[in-house]
């Protein structure tokens, strides 16, 4: 999905589910890693994590867009737009938006497996298999490979 397609997609969802136009900018922000999207209070634009669309599909991404549009429309109408506000929770339930973004793919770069109990361990940093053992059974660990980081479409 391109930036122009994203803009049109957000505008269409805004009219369809909220009955109000989306008049600001919607963009992909690849720097977002742990969140699905972000609403900016100052200039009212929306950022979306492109990895969420690539990893979880359009249904989940639609829920994320609805979530951010709830923040957008409630803030612009002067109602409670924060996660804890009853107005936000009610509008989110009414439109079918996601309360939480799903966990993104693992950020682990290294994979290890216990030779005794076969438990898998994923780590961001390399570990010394001569020094560390399995936390469950104290068995020896072996490196089984590196994870490939998923790449979102540009």
mmCIF file of C-alpha atoms in Angstrom:
data_model
loop_
_atom_site.group_PDB
_atom_site.id
_atom_site.type_symbol
_atom_site.label_atom_id
_atom_site.label_comp_id
_atom_site.label_asym_id
_atom_site.label_seq_id
_atom_site.Cartn_x
_atom_site.Cartn_y
_atom_site.Cartn_z
ATOM 1 C CA UNK A 1 0.000 0.000 0.000
ATOM 2 C CA UNK A 2 1.412 3.374 -0.991
ATOM 3 C CA UNK A 3 1.093 6.603 0.979
ATOM 4 C CA UNK A 4 -1.671 7.801 -1.367
ATOM 5 C CA UNK A 5 -3.563 4.517 -0.959
ATOM 6 C CA UNK A 6 -3.194 4.782 2.809
ATOM 7 C CA UNK A 7 -4.579 8.325 2.779
ATOM 8 C CA UNK A 8 -7.612 7.229 0.727
ATOM 9 C CA UNK A 9 -8.088 4.134 2.922
ATOM 10 C CA UNK A 10 -8.151 6.222 6.120
ATOM 11 C CA UNK A 11 -10.498 8.788 4.559
ATOM 12 C CA UNK A 12 -12.891 6.029 3.429
ATOM 13 C CA UNK A 13 -12.909 4.316 6.844
ATOM 14 C CA UNK A 14 -13.526 7.649 8.544
ATOM 15 C CA UNK A 15 -16.644 8.305 6.479
ATOM 16 C CA UNK A 16 -17.872 4.706 6.648
ATOM 17 C CA UNK A 17 -17.496 4.091 10.401
ATOM 18 C CA UNK A 18 -17.487 7.572 11.944
ATOM 19 C CA UNK A 19 -19.663 9.564 9.549
ATOM 20 C CA UNK A 20 -17.107 12.366 9.582
ATOM 21 C CA UNK A 21 -14.327 13.248 7.123
ATOM 22 C CA UNK A 22 -10.646 12.771 7.870
ATOM 23 C CA UNK A 23 -9.092 16.108 6.888
ATOM 24 C CA UNK A 24 -5.447 15.615 7.811
ATOM 25 C CA UNK A 25 -2.514 13.508 6.709
ATOM 26 C CA UNK A 26 -2.013 9.754 7.184
ATOM 27 C CA UNK A 27 1.485 8.337 6.631
ATOM 28 C CA UNK A 28 3.498 5.163 7.154
ATOM 29 C CA UNK A 29 6.256 5.548 9.746
ATOM 30 C CA UNK A 30 8.742 2.647 9.631
ATOM 31 C CA UNK A 31 10.355 3.876 12.870
ATOM 32 C CA UNK A 32 7.318 2.637 14.808
ATOM 33 C CA UNK A 33 8.291 -0.777 16.129
ATOM 34 C CA UNK A 34 6.053 -1.701 19.060
ATOM 35 C CA UNK A 35 2.904 0.281 18.322
ATOM 36 C CA UNK A 36 0.391 0.008 15.516
ATOM 37 C CA UNK A 37 -0.167 3.704 15.017
ATOM 38 C CA UNK A 38 0.021 7.140 16.561
ATOM 39 C CA UNK A 39 -2.251 10.189 16.625
ATOM 40 C CA UNK A 40 -0.451 13.534 16.916
ATOM 41 C CA UNK A 41 -2.331 16.033 19.072
ATOM 42 C CA UNK A 42 -0.543 19.078 17.690
ATOM 43 C CA UNK A 43 -1.127 18.760 13.942
ATOM 44 C CA UNK A 44 -3.680 15.901 13.949
ATOM 45 C CA UNK A 45 -1.867 13.646 11.492
ATOM 46 C CA UNK A 46 -1.756 9.871 11.895
ATOM 47 C CA UNK A 47 1.319 7.623 11.685
ATOM 48 C CA UNK A 48 0.973 3.902 11.016
ATOM 49 C CA UNK A 49 3.407 1.047 11.411
ATOM 50 C CA UNK A 50 3.872 -0.543 7.955
ATOM 51 C CA UNK A 51 5.053 -3.796 9.563
ATOM 52 C CA UNK A 52 1.594 -4.340 11.089
ATOM 53 C CA UNK A 53 0.026 -4.439 7.642
ATOM 54 C CA UNK A 54 2.763 -6.705 6.266
ATOM 55 C CA UNK A 55 2.789 -9.126 9.222
ATOM 56 C CA UNK A 56 -0.849 -9.250 10.328
ATOM 57 C CA UNK A 57 -2.906 -8.438 7.239
ATOM 58 C CA UNK A 58 -5.586 -5.946 6.340
ATOM 59 C CA UNK A 59 -8.168 -6.965 8.969
ATOM 60 C CA UNK A 60 -5.809 -6.187 11.849
ATOM 61 C CA UNK A 61 -4.589 -3.036 10.121
ATOM 62 C CA UNK A 62 -8.198 -1.850 9.756
ATOM 63 C CA UNK A 63 -8.635 -2.252 13.521
ATOM 64 C CA UNK A 64 -5.512 -0.173 14.115
ATOM 65 C CA UNK A 65 -6.748 2.574 11.759
ATOM 66 C CA UNK A 66 -10.121 2.636 13.552
ATOM 67 C CA UNK A 67 -8.315 2.943 16.898
ATOM 68 C CA UNK A 68 -6.355 5.980 15.733
ATOM 69 C CA UNK A 69 -9.444 7.505 14.136
ATOM 70 C CA UNK A 70 -11.205 7.228 17.513
ATOM 71 C CA UNK A 71 -8.439 9.366 19.039
ATOM 72 C CA UNK A 72 -8.676 11.774 16.097
ATOM 73 C CA UNK A 73 -12.438 12.336 16.064
ATOM 74 C CA UNK A 74 -12.861 12.474 19.845
ATOM 75 C CA UNK A 75 -10.020 14.982 20.241
ATOM 76 C CA UNK A 76 -11.358 17.243 17.496
ATOM 77 C CA UNK A 77 -14.860 17.204 19.017
ATOM 78 C CA UNK A 78 -13.525 17.997 22.506
ATOM 79 C CA UNK A 79 -14.417 14.651 24.069
ATOM 80 C CA UNK A 80 -12.251 12.253 26.056
ATOM 81 C CA UNK A 81 -9.700 10.897 23.579
ATOM 82 C CA UNK A 82 -7.354 9.036 25.935
ATOM 83 C CA UNK A 83 -7.345 5.251 26.341
ATOM 84 C CA UNK A 84 -8.841 5.452 29.832
ATOM 85 C CA UNK A 85 -11.762 7.722 28.894
ATOM 86 C CA UNK A 86 -15.228 6.140 28.712
ATOM 87 C CA UNK A 87 -16.003 8.012 25.477
ATOM 88 C CA UNK A 88 -12.941 6.477 23.825
ATOM 89 C CA UNK A 89 -13.805 2.964 25.010
ATOM 90 C CA UNK A 90 -17.405 3.316 23.842
ATOM 91 C CA UNK A 91 -16.504 4.624 20.381
ATOM 92 C CA UNK A 92 -13.832 1.950 19.968
ATOM 93 C CA UNK A 93 -16.362 -0.780 20.784
ATOM 94 C CA UNK A 94 -18.981 0.778 18.492
ATOM 95 C CA UNK A 95 -16.640 0.950 15.487
ATOM 96 C CA UNK A 96 -14.860 -2.359 16.083
ATOM 97 C CA UNK A 97 -11.369 -0.939 16.493
ATOM 98 C CA UNK A 98 -8.577 -2.823 18.206
ATOM 99 C CA UNK A 99 -7.866 -1.981 21.841
ATOM 100 C CA UNK A 100 -4.259 -3.238 21.571
ATOM 101 C CA UNK A 101 -2.022 -3.783 18.588
ATOM 102 C CA UNK A 102 -0.855 -7.381 18.193
ATOM 103 C CA UNK A 103 2.702 -8.236 19.093
ATOM 104 C CA UNK A 104 5.048 -7.675 16.210
ATOM 105 C CA UNK A 105 7.446 -10.315 14.980
ATOM 106 C CA UNK A 106 10.221 -11.256 17.307
ATOM 107 C CA UNK A 107 13.153 -8.867 17.421
ATOM 108 C CA UNK A 108 15.442 -11.730 18.403
ATOM 109 C CA UNK A 109 18.473 -12.225 16.204
ATOM 110 C CA UNK A 110 19.826 -15.489 17.640
ATOM 111 C CA UNK A 111 18.124 -18.808 18.341
ATOM 112 C CA UNK A 112 19.336 -21.498 20.711
ATOM 113 C CA UNK A 113 17.923 -24.891 21.663
ATOM 114 C CA UNK A 114 18.465 -27.058 24.706
ATOM 115 C CA UNK A 115 19.922 -30.422 23.745
ATOM 116 C CA UNK A 116 18.133 -32.158 26.622
ATOM 117 C CA UNK A 117 14.560 -30.783 26.727
ATOM 118 C CA UNK A 118 14.460 -29.178 23.232
ATOM 119 C CA UNK A 119 13.315 -25.787 24.629
ATOM 120 C CA UNK A 120 13.873 -22.906 22.203
ATOM 121 C CA UNK A 121 15.432 -19.616 23.318
ATOM 122 C CA UNK A 122 15.502 -16.431 21.274
ATOM 123 C CA UNK A 123 17.940 -13.657 22.115
ATOM 124 C CA UNK A 124 18.854 -10.280 20.684
ATOM 125 C CA UNK A 125 22.485 -10.708 21.608
ATOM 126 C CA UNK A 126 24.747 -13.661 21.034
ATOM 127 C CA UNK A 127 25.426 -15.787 24.121
ATOM 128 C CA UNK A 128 28.354 -18.023 25.027
ATOM 129 C CA UNK A 129 26.985 -21.586 24.885
ATOM 130 C CA UNK A 130 29.959 -22.820 26.921
ATOM 131 C CA UNK A 131 28.996 -20.553 29.786
ATOM 132 C CA UNK A 132 25.177 -20.608 29.758
ATOM 133 C CA UNK A 133 22.831 -23.568 30.136
ATOM 134 C CA UNK A 134 19.087 -24.163 29.829
ATOM 135 C CA UNK A 135 17.057 -22.389 32.498
ATOM 136 C CA UNK A 136 14.574 -25.262 32.737
ATOM 137 C CA UNK A 137 16.711 -28.384 32.939
ATOM 138 C CA UNK A 138 20.323 -27.118 33.043
ATOM 139 C CA UNK A 139 21.063 -28.929 29.775
ATOM 140 C CA UNK A 140 23.623 -27.693 27.229
ATOM 141 C CA UNK A 141 22.577 -25.160 24.579
ATOM 142 C CA UNK A 142 23.343 -25.187 20.869
ATOM 143 C CA UNK A 143 22.951 -22.377 18.382
ATOM 144 C CA UNK A 144 20.360 -23.312 15.750
ATOM 145 C CA UNK A 145 20.539 -20.236 13.532
ATOM 146 C CA UNK A 146 19.679 -16.593 13.127
ATOM 147 C CA UNK A 147 16.184 -15.206 12.654
ATOM 148 C CA UNK A 148 15.578 -13.312 9.461
ATOM 149 C CA UNK A 149 14.061 -9.930 10.145
ATOM 150 C CA UNK A 150 10.895 -9.361 8.178
ATOM 151 C CA UNK A 151 10.896 -6.391 5.859
ATOM 152 C CA UNK A 152 7.796 -4.314 5.289
ATOM 153 C CA UNK A 153 7.073 -3.154 1.764
ATOM 154 C CA UNK A 154 8.308 0.338 1.035
#
